[in-house]
Every structure is written in structure tokens, then in C-alpha cells.
Tab-separated table of C-alpha atoms and ligand atoms in Angstrom:
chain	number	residue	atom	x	y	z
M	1	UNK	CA	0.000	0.000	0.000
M	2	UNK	CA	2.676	2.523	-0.429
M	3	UNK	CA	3.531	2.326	-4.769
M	4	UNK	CA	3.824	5.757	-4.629
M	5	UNK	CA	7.560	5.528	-2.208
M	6	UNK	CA	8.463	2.993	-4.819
M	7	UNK	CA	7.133	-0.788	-6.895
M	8	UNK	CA	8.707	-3.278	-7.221
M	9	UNK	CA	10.507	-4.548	-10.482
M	10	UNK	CA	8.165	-6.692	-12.552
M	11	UNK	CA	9.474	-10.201	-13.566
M	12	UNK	CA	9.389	-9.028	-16.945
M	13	UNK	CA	11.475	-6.045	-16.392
M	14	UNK	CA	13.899	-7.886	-14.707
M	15	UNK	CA	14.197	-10.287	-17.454
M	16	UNK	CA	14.828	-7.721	-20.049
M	17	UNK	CA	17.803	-5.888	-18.124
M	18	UNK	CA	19.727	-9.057	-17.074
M	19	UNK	CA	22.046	-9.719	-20.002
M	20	UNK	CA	23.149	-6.060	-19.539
M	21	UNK	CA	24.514	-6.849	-16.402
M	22	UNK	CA	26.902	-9.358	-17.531
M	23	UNK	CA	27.107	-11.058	-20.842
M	24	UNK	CA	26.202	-7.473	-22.715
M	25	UNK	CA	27.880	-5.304	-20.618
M	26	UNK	CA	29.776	-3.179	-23.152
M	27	UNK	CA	29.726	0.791	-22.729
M	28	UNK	CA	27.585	2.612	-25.477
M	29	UNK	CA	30.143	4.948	-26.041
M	30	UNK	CA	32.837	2.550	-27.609
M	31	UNK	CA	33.227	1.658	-31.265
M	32	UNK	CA	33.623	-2.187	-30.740
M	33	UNK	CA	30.983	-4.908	-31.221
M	34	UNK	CA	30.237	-5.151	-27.305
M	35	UNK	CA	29.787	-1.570	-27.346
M	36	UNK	CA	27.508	-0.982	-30.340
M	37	UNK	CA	25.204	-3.794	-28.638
M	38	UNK	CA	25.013	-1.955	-25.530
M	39	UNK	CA	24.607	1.465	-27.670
M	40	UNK	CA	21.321	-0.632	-29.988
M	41	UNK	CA	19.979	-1.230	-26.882
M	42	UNK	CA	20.114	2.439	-25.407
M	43	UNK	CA	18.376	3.234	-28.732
M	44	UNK	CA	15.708	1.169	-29.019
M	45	UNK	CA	14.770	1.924	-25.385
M	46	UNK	CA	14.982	5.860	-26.455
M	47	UNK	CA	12.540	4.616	-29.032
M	48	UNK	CA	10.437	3.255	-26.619
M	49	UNK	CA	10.771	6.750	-24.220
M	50	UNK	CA	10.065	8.627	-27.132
M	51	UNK	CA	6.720	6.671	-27.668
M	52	UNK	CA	6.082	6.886	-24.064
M	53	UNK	CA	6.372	10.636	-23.812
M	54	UNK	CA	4.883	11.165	-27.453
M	55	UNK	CA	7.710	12.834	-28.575
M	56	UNK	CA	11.049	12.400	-30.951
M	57	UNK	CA	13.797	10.251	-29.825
M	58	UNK	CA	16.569	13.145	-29.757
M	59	UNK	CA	14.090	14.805	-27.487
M	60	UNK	CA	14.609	11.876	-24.412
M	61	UNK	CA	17.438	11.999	-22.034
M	62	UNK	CA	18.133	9.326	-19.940
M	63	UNK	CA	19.194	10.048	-16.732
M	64	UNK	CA	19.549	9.202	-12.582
M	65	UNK	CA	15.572	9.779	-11.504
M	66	UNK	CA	12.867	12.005	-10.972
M	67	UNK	CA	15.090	14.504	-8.461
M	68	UNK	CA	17.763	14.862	-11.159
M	69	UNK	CA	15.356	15.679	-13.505
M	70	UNK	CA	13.286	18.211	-11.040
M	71	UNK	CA	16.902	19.659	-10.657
M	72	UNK	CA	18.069	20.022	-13.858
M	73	UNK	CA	14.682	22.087	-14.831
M	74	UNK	CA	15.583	24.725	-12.471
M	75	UNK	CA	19.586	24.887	-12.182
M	76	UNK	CA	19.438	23.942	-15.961
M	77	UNK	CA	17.524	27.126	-17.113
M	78	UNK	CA	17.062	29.571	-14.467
M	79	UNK	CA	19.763	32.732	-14.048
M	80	UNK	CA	20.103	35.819	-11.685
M	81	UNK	CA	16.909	38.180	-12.245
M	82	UNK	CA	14.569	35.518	-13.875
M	83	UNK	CA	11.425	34.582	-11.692
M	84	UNK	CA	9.927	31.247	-11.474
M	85	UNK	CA	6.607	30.292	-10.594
M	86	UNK	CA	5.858	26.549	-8.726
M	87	UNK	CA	3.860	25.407	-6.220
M	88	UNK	CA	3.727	24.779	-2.884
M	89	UNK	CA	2.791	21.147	-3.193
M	90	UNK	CA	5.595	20.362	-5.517
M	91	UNK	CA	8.492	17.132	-4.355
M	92	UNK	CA	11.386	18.260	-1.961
M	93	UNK	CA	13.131	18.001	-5.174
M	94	UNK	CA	11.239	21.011	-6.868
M	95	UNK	CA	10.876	22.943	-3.821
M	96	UNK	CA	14.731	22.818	-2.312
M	97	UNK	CA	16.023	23.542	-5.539
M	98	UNK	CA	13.916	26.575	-5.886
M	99	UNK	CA	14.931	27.527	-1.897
M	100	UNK	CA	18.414	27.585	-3.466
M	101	UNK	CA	18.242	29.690	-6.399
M	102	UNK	CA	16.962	32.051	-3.845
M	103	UNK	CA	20.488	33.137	-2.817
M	104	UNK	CA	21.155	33.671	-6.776
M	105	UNK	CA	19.057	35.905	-6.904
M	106	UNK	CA	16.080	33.925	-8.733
M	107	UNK	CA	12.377	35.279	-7.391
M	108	UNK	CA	10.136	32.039	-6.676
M	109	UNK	CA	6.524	32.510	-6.502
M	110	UNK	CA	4.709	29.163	-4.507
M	111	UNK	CA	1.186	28.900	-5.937
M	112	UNK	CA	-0.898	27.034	-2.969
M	113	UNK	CA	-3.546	24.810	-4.039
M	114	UNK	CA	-7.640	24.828	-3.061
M	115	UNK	CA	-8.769	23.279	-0.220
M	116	UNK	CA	-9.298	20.053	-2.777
M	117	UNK	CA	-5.441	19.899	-3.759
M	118	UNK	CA	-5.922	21.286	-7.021
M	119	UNK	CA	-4.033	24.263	-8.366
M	120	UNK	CA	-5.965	26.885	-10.456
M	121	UNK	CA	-4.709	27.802	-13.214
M	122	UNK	CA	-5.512	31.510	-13.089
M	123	UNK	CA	-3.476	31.545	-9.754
M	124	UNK	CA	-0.128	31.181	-12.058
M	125	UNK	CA	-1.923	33.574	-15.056
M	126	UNK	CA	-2.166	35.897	-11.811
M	127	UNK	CA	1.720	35.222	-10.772
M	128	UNK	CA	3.012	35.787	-14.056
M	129	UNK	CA	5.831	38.720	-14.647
M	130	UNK	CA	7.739	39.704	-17.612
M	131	UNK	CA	10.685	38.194	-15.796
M	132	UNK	CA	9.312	35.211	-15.206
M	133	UNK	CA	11.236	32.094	-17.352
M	134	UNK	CA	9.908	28.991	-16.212
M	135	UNK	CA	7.130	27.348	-14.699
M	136	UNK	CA	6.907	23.306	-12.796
M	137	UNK	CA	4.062	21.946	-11.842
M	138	UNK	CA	3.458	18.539	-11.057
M	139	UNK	CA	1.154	16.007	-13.468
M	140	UNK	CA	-0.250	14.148	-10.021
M	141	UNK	CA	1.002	14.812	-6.705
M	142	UNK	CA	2.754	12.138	-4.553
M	143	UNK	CA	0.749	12.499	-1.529
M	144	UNK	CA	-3.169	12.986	-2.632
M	145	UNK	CA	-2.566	11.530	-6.146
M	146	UNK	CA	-4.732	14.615	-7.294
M	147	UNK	CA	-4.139	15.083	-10.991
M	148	UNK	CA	-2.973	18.948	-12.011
M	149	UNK	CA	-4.389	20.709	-14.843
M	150	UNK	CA	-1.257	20.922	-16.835
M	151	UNK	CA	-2.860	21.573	-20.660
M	152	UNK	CA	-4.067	24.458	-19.283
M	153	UNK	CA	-0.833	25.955	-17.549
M	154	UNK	CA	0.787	24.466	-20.494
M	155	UNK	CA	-1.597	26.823	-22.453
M	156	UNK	CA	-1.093	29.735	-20.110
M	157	UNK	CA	2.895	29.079	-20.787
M	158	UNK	CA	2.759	29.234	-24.460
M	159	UNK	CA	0.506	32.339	-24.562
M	160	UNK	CA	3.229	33.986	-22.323
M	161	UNK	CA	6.603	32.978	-24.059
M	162	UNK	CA	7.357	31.126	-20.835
M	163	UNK	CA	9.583	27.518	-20.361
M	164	UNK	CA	6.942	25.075	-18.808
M	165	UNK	CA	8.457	21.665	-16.788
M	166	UNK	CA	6.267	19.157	-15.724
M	167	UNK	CA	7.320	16.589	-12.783
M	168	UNK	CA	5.260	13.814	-14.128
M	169	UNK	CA	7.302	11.188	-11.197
M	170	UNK	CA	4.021	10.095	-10.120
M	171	UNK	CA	1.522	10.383	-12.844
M	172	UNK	CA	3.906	8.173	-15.570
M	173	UNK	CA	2.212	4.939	-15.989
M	174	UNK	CA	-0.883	5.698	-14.006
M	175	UNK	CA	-1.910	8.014	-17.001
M	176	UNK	CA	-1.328	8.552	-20.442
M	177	UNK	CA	1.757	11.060	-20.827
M	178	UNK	CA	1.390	13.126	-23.788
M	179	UNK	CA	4.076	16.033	-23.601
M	180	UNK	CA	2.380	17.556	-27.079
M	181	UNK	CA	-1.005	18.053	-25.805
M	182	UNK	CA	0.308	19.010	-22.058
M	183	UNK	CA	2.164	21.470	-23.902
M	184	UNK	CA	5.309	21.071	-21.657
M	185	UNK	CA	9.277	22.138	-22.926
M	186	UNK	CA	10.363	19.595	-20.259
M	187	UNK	CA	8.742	16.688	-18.704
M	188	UNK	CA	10.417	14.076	-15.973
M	189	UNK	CA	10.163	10.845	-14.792
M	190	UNK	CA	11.446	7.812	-12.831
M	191	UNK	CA	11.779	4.509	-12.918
M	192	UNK	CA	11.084	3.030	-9.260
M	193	UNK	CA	7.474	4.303	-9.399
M	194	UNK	CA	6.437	2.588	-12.234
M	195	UNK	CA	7.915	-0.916	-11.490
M	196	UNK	CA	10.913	-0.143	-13.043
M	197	UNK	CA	14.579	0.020	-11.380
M	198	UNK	CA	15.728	2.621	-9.083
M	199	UNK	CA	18.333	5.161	-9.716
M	200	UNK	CA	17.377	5.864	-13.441
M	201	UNK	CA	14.745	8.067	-15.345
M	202	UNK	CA	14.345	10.018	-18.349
M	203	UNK	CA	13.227	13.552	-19.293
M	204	UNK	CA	11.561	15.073	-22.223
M	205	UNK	CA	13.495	18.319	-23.679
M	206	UNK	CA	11.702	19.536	-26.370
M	207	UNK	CA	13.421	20.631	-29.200
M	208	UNK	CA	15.901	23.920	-28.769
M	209	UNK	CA	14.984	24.373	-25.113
M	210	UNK	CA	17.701	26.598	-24.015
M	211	UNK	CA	18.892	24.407	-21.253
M	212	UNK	CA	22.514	23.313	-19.449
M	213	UNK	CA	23.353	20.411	-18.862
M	214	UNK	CA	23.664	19.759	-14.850
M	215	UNK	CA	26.077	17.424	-15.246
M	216	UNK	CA	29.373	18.030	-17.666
M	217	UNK	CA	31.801	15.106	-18.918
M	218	UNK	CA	31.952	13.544	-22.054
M	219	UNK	CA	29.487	14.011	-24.924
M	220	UNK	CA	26.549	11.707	-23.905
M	221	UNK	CA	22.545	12.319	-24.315
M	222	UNK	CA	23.813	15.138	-27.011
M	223	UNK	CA	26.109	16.940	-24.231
M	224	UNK	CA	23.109	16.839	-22.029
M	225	UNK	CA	23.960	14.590	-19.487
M	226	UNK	CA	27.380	13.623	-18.921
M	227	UNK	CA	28.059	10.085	-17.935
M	228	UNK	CA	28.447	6.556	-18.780
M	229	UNK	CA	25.116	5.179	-19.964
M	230	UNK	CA	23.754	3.002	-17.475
M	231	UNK	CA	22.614	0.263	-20.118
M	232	UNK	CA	20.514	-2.236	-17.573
M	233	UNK	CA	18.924	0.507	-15.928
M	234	UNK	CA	17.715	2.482	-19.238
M	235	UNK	CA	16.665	-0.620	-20.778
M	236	UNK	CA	14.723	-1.447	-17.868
M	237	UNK	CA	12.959	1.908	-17.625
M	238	UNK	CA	12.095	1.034	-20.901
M	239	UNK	CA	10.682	-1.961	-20.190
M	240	UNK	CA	8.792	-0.898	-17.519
M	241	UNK	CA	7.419	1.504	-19.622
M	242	UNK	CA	6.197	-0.610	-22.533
M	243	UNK	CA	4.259	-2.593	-19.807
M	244	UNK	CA	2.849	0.587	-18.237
M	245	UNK	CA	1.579	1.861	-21.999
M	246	UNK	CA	-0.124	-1.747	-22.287
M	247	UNK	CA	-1.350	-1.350	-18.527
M	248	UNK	CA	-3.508	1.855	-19.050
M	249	UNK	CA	-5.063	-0.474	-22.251
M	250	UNK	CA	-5.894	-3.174	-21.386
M	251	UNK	CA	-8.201	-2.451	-18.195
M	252	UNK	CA	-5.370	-3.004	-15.480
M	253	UNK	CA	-5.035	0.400	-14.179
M	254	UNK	CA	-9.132	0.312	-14.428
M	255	UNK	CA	-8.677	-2.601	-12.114
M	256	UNK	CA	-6.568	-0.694	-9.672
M	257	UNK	CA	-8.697	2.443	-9.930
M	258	UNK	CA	-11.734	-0.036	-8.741
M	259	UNK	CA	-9.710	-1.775	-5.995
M	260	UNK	CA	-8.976	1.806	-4.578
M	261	UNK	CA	-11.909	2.903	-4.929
M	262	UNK	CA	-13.177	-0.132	-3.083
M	263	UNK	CA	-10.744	0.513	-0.175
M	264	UNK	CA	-11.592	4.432	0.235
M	265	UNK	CA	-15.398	3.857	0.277
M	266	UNK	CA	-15.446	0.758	2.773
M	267	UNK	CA	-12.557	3.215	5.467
M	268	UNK	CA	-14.924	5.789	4.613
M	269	UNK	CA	-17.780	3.738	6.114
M	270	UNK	CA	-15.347	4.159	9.899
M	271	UNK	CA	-17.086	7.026	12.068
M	272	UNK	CA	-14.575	10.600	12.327
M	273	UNK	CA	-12.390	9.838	8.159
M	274	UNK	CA	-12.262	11.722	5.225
M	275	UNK	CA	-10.395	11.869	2.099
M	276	UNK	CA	-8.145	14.668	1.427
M	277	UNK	CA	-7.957	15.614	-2.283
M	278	UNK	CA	-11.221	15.225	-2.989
M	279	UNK	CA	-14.840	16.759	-1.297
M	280	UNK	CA	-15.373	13.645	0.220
M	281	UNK	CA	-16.214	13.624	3.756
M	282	UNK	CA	-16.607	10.111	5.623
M	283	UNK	CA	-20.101	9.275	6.412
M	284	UNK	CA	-21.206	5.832	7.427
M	285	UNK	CA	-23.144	3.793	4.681
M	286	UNK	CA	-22.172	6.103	2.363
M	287	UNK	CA	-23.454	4.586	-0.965
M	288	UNK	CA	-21.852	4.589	-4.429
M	289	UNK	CA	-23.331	6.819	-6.546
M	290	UNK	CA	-23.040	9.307	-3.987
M	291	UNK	CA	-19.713	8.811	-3.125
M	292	UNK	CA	-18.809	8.937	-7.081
M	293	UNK	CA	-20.639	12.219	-7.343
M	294	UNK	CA	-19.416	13.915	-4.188
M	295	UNK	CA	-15.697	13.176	-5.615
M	296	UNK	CA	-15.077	15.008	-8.471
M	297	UNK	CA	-11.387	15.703	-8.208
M	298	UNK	CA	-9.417	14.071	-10.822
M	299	UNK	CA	-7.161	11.878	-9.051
M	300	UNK	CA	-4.687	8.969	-9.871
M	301	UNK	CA	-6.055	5.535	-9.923
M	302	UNK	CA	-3.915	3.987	-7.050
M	303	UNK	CA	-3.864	6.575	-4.458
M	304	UNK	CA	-6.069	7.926	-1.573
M	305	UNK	CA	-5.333	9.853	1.159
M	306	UNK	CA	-7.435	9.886	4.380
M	307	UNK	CA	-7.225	11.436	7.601
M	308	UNK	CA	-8.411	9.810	10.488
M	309	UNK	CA	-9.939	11.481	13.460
M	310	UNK	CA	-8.592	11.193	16.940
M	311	UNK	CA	-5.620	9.444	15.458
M	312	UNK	CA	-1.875	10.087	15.564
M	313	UNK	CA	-0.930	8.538	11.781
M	314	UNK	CA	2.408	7.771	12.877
M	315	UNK	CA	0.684	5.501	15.437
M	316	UNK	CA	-1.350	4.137	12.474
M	317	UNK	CA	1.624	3.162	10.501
M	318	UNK	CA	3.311	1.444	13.178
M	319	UNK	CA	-0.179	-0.664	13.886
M	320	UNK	CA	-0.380	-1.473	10.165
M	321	UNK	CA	3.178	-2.088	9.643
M	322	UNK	CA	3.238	-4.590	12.698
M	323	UNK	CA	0.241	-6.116	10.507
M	324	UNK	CA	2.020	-6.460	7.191
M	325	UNK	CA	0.799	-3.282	5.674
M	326	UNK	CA	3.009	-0.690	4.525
M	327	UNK	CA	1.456	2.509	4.224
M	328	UNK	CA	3.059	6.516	4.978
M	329	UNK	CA	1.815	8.882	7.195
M	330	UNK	CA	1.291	12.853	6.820
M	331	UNK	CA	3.996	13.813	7.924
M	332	UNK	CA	7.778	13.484	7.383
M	333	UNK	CA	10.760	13.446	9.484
M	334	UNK	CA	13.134	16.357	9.226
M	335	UNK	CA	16.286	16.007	11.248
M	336	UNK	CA	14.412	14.338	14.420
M	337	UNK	CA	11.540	16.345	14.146
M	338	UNK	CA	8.214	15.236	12.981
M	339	UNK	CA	6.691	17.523	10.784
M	340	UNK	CA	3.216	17.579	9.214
M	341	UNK	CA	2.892	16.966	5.626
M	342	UNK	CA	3.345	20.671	3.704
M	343	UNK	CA	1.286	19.611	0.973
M	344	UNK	CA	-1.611	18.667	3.230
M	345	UNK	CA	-0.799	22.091	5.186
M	346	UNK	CA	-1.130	23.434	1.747
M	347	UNK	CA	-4.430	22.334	1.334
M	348	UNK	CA	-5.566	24.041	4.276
M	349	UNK	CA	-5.741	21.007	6.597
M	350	UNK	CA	-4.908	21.776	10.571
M	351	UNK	CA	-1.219	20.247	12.121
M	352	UNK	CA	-3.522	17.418	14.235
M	353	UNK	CA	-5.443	16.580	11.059
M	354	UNK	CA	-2.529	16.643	8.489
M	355	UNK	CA	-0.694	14.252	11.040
M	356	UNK	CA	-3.463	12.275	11.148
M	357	UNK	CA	-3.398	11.177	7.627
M	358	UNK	CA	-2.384	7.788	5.804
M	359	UNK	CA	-1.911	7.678	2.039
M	360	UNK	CA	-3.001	4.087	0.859
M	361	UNK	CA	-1.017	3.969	-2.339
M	362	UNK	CA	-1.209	0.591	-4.256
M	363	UNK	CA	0.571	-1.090	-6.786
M	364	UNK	CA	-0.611	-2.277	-9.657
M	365	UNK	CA	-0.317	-5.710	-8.755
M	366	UNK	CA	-2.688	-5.108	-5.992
M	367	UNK	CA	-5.199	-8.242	-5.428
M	368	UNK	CA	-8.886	-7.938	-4.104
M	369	UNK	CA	-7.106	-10.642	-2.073
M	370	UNK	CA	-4.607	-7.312	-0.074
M	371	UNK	CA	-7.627	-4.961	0.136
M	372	UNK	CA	-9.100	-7.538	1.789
M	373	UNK	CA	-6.958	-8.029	3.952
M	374	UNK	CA	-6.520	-4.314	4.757
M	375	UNK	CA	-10.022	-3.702	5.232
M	376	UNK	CA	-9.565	-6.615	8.011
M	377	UNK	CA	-6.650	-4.893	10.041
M	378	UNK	CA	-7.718	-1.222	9.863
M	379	UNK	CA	-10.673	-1.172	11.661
M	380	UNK	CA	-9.389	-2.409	14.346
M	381	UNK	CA	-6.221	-0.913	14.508
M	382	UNK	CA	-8.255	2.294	14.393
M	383	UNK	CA	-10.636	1.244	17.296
M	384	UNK	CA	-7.607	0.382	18.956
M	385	UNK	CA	-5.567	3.671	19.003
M	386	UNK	CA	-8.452	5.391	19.358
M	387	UNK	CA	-9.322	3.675	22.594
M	388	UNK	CA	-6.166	4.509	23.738
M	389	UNK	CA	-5.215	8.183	22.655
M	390	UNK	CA	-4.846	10.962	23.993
M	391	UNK	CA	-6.110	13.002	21.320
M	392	UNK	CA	-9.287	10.868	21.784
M	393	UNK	CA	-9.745	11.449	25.420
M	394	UNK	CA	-9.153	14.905	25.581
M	395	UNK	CA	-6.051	14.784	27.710
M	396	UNK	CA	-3.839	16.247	25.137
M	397	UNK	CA	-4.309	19.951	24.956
O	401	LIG	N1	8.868	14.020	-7.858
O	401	LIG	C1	7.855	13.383	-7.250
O	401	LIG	C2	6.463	13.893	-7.396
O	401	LIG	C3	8.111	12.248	-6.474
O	401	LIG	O1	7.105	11.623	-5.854
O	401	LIG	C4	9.438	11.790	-6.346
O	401	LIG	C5	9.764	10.622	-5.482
O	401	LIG	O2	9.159	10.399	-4.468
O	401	LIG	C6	10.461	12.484	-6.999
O	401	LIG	C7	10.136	13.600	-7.750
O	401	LIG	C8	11.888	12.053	-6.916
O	401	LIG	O3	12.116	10.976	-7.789
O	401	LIG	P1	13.385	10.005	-7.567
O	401	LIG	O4	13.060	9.137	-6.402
O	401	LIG	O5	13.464	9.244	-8.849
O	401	LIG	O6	14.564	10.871	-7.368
């Protein structure tokens, strides 16, 4: 229950990068036979990218993940006296890297999302300036899944002559990426969250985007990313994406969008929950159609997020963990502290209810047989806690 930290590789996957481990190991930069194998290989997965993105081959570059990518946007294309519109809701690896182009004197305006987790697209018309060079926003965020309306900033972007980078870590393989009709000069993702490897990802640069490279060397990716090619991982990626393309076909990710759906509403049916990213509030025999029509946000198909009153989540993870369930909390740990989640801060959610939030995230190998079994263990961890918590009895201020 937690695909959206990272999936597992799929049998298939790791099938496909094995002989580039050892019998095809060869570097794709070198001239001799092992090396022109290994460099056919990085091609036909930039083939595969390319499909994957809807865009040319030269356009994909291969590279470590989704926070390379994030970081390349902004230290790639962003200079003294430029201004660069975000949001707050974006991946430490958006966000940090805009803290730090704060001391270079680059202008960051954070857009915050509604109370639903979506951003409005006249909120970044509004933020525009003549100065301003690039704008990130992510496809679907990590914590609420809530899918961004990206054609429109993309729109918004064009009309104003202004570089547009889309973190699509989380939405790859859970939607269809289409970097023409998002409208996007620059679009990353990662491997790990689509049952791929870890370590490697690829970004879309649209042709004669004016960016640096973040990493210098030799002349790899068309001088835009230095470094030895790493062959298993790229062909993996690829791999993982030709499944995901065939996943969003042929009724899987339906399947998981069903299965989540199945988990929120039957939680939902638990006195004192909600669902953050979405209007939803729990409500006991809650039935469908209602519960379809009162949820209108467009969301991934594997994630839900939903707070829990009375609860600590922390204490919730523990519980389910102890059970077999692996889920993450609302909040994260910065250097000892616990901290609620900013995105669901964002969103306008109190500290006590932002910490008491779980995001259920599954992967798309999820059974009926799991959800099962989850609907089985948190109930009663819930009942549990509660009976014994502070928050519940009234003893913590
Ligand atoms: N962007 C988003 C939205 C993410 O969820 C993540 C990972 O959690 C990243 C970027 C970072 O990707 P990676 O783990 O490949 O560095």
C-alpha cells in the first residue's frame, strides 16, 4: 500500500535488463561490437521513451531519476533576475532547488492549491511577470494523487513565451503522458514508481529548449547529461514503460482504480475519516453513486489519502506495519523532528489533522485478495488507538 515511495521490479522487467549486467555489458560509447550492442539497446529503449512521452527520440534523455530531472529544470535554465513560478505542493526536489536559487538571486513565486489539492490555473496567469522564465508543476502529486491541470498551464505558458516543466514522477504509468497536448518544454520521470529500477529516469526536452546540462563530462545524451550510460537501468525503464503503456489499455489500471476505490469507500464507512484531495467527507453507509458524485477531483487511480480522526498517523503506521501493511503517514521526518505533511498544510488542513493522515497507495499488482486483507486490520487498529489516545480522550491539549 505505499507504490507511490516505490514498486517493485516486474518479472518481466527484470528479465529484459539481465544480459546487460553481464554477458552485454559493453559501454555505449565505444566503437567495438560489445559496445555498439550496448549502444542498440540504449536506442531502441529511447525509441520506446520517445513513444512513451509522445515525442522524438533526440528529445529523451536518460538520466539518474525524478530529483535529477526536477533539478536540472531549475539549475538547468534559471539565471540571476529571472522569476519562477511553482507550487507549494511540488516534491522536496522542486521545492529545495527553488529555496536555493533564492540566494542567486532567482524570485520564486509558490502557488498554494484549493482546499481540494488542485491548483488553479488563473493563480499562475495571476503570478506571471515579464521576468518570469519557467514554470513546474506537477502532473499528479505524490501524496493525494490529485491530478494537475497541466494543458491548461501548459496553455497559459505558451501564450506567455514562458519555459513550462512538468514533474510527471508520479503520474507516468498511471496516465497517459502526452508532452504535445500538455504542452510542456520539459517533462520528468522515474523509474522506481512505475515498477521499473531505481536510480534511473528520463526527461523530455523539447526541441531547442535553451537548457545546461547539470552534469558536464563527455558528450553523452547530445552533451546533455554527462556520464556513462547506465545500459541495464535504461533498458529497464524502458521496459517498464512498454508494460505501463499496455497497462492503461488493457483495463489493469481500471482494475486498480476499482480496488482503490473499493478501499476508500469501505474506510470511509469508519465514524470521524475523510479523504483529502477530494470533497469527500466520511459518512457511514455512504453509498456509491453518492460517493462517485461527491468526488469530483481528478485523481490517480492507485492513491487515496485519508485522515483519520482522533488518530496520531504515525501511530497508524506502526499498527499497520506490525500487521504487514506498509502505508506513509502525513507527515515526514526532518532532522528528528516530525513535521506535518506541507502539501496537506497546503491544502488548508490543521497540524492534528494533516498528522493524522495515511496515504493508501497501491501497486498495480494489488489483489482484491490485499484490500481484503486491509479492510480486516484497519478497523481495528483504528478502534484500537483510538481507545487509547490521547487526542481521543481529551487529555492532550
Ligand atoms: N517528484 C515526485 C512527485 C516524487 O514523488 C518523487 C519521489 O518520491 C520524486 C520527484 C523524486 O524521484 P526520484 O526518487 O526518482 O529521485
Amino acid at each position: 500500500m505505499d507504490a507511490n515511495a516505490t514498486t517493485p521490479l516486474l518479472p518481466e522487467v527484470m528479465e529484459a535488463m539481465r544480459p546487460y549486467w553481464i554477458e552485454r555489458f559493453g559501454n555505449a560509447s565505444s566503437i567495438h561490437l560489445d559496445g555498439q550492442q550496448a549502444h542498440s539497446a540504449v536506442d531502441r529503449a529511447r525509441a520506446t521513451m520517445a513513444e512513451f512521452f509522445n515525442c522524438h527520440d533526440a528529445e529523451v534523455v536518460f538520466n539518474s531519476g525524478g530529483t535529477e530531472g526536477d533539478n536540472t529544470a531549475i539549475f538547468g535554465l534559471l539565471r540571476p533576475g529571472d522569476h519562477f513560478i511553482t507550487t507549494s505542493i511540488e516534491h522536496s526536489a522542486i521545492l529545495q532547488a527553488a529555496h536555493r536559487m533564492d540566494s542567486q538571486g532567482v524570485q520564486t513565486t509558490f502557488i498554494a492549491p484549493q482546499p481540494s489539492g488542485l491548483i488553479d490555473p488563473a493563480d499562475i496567469q495571476r503570478a506571471l511577470r515579464p521576468e518570469t522564465r519557467l514554470i513546474s508543476v506537477m502532473l499528479a502529486n505524490n501524496e493525494t494523487g490529485v491530478l494537475q491541470p497541466v494543458e491548461e498551464i501548459g496553455r497559459i505558458a505558451r501564450e506567455a513565451g514562458v519555459i513550462f516543466h512538468i514533474d510527471a514522477v508520479q503520474g507516468a504509468g498511471k496516465v497517459p503522458l502526452d508532452v504535445r497536448r500538455f504542452g510542456c518544454h520539459l517533462c520528468s520521470i522515474s523509474a522506481h514508481k512505475m515498477h521499473g529500477p531505481k536510480g534511473v529516469g528520463a526527461m523530455f526536452v523539447r526541441r531547442g529548449t535553451p537548457i545546461d546540462s547539470l552534469i558536464v563530462g563527455g558528450s553523452h545524451e547530445r552533451r546533455r547529461r554527462a556520464g556513462t550510460e547506465n545500459v541495464p537501468g535504461i533498458v529497464g525503464l524502458a521496459k517498464a514503460a512498454e508494460l505501463a503503456m499496455l497497462s492503461l489499455e488493457d483495463g489493469t489500471m481500471d482494475r486498480v482504480g476499482a480496488l482503490r476505490n473499493r478501499l476508500e469507500k469501505e474506510i470511509l464507512r469508519l465514524s470521524g475519516t475523510g479523504v483529502n484531495g477530494t470533497q469527500t467527507s466520511g459518512a457511514p453507509g455512504l453509498d456509491s453513486e453518492i460517493w462517485e458524485s461527491t468526488n469530483p477531483v481528478p485523481r490517480v487511480a492507485n492513491t487515496t489519502n485519508i485522515w483519520f480522526d482522533q488518530l496520531e498517523g504515525e501511530a497508524l503506521v506502526i499498527a499497520l506495519d506490525l500487521k504487514g501493511v506498509a502505508v506513509s503517514g502525513g507527515s515526514a521526518c526532518h532532522s528528528g523532528a516530525t513535521e506535518p505533511s506541507h502539501v496537506l498544510m497546503a491544502m488548508g488542513l490543521n497540524k492534528t489533522r494533516a498528522r493524522a493522515s495515511l496515504r493508501f497507495s497501491l501497486l498495480k499488482t494489488a489483489t482484491d485478495a490485499d484490500v481484503d486483507y486491509v479492510l480486516h486490520v484497519v478497523p481495528e487498529a483504528v478502534e484500537h488507538l483510538r481507545a487509547i489516545s490521547p487526542l481521543a480522550a481529551g487529555t492532550l491539549g
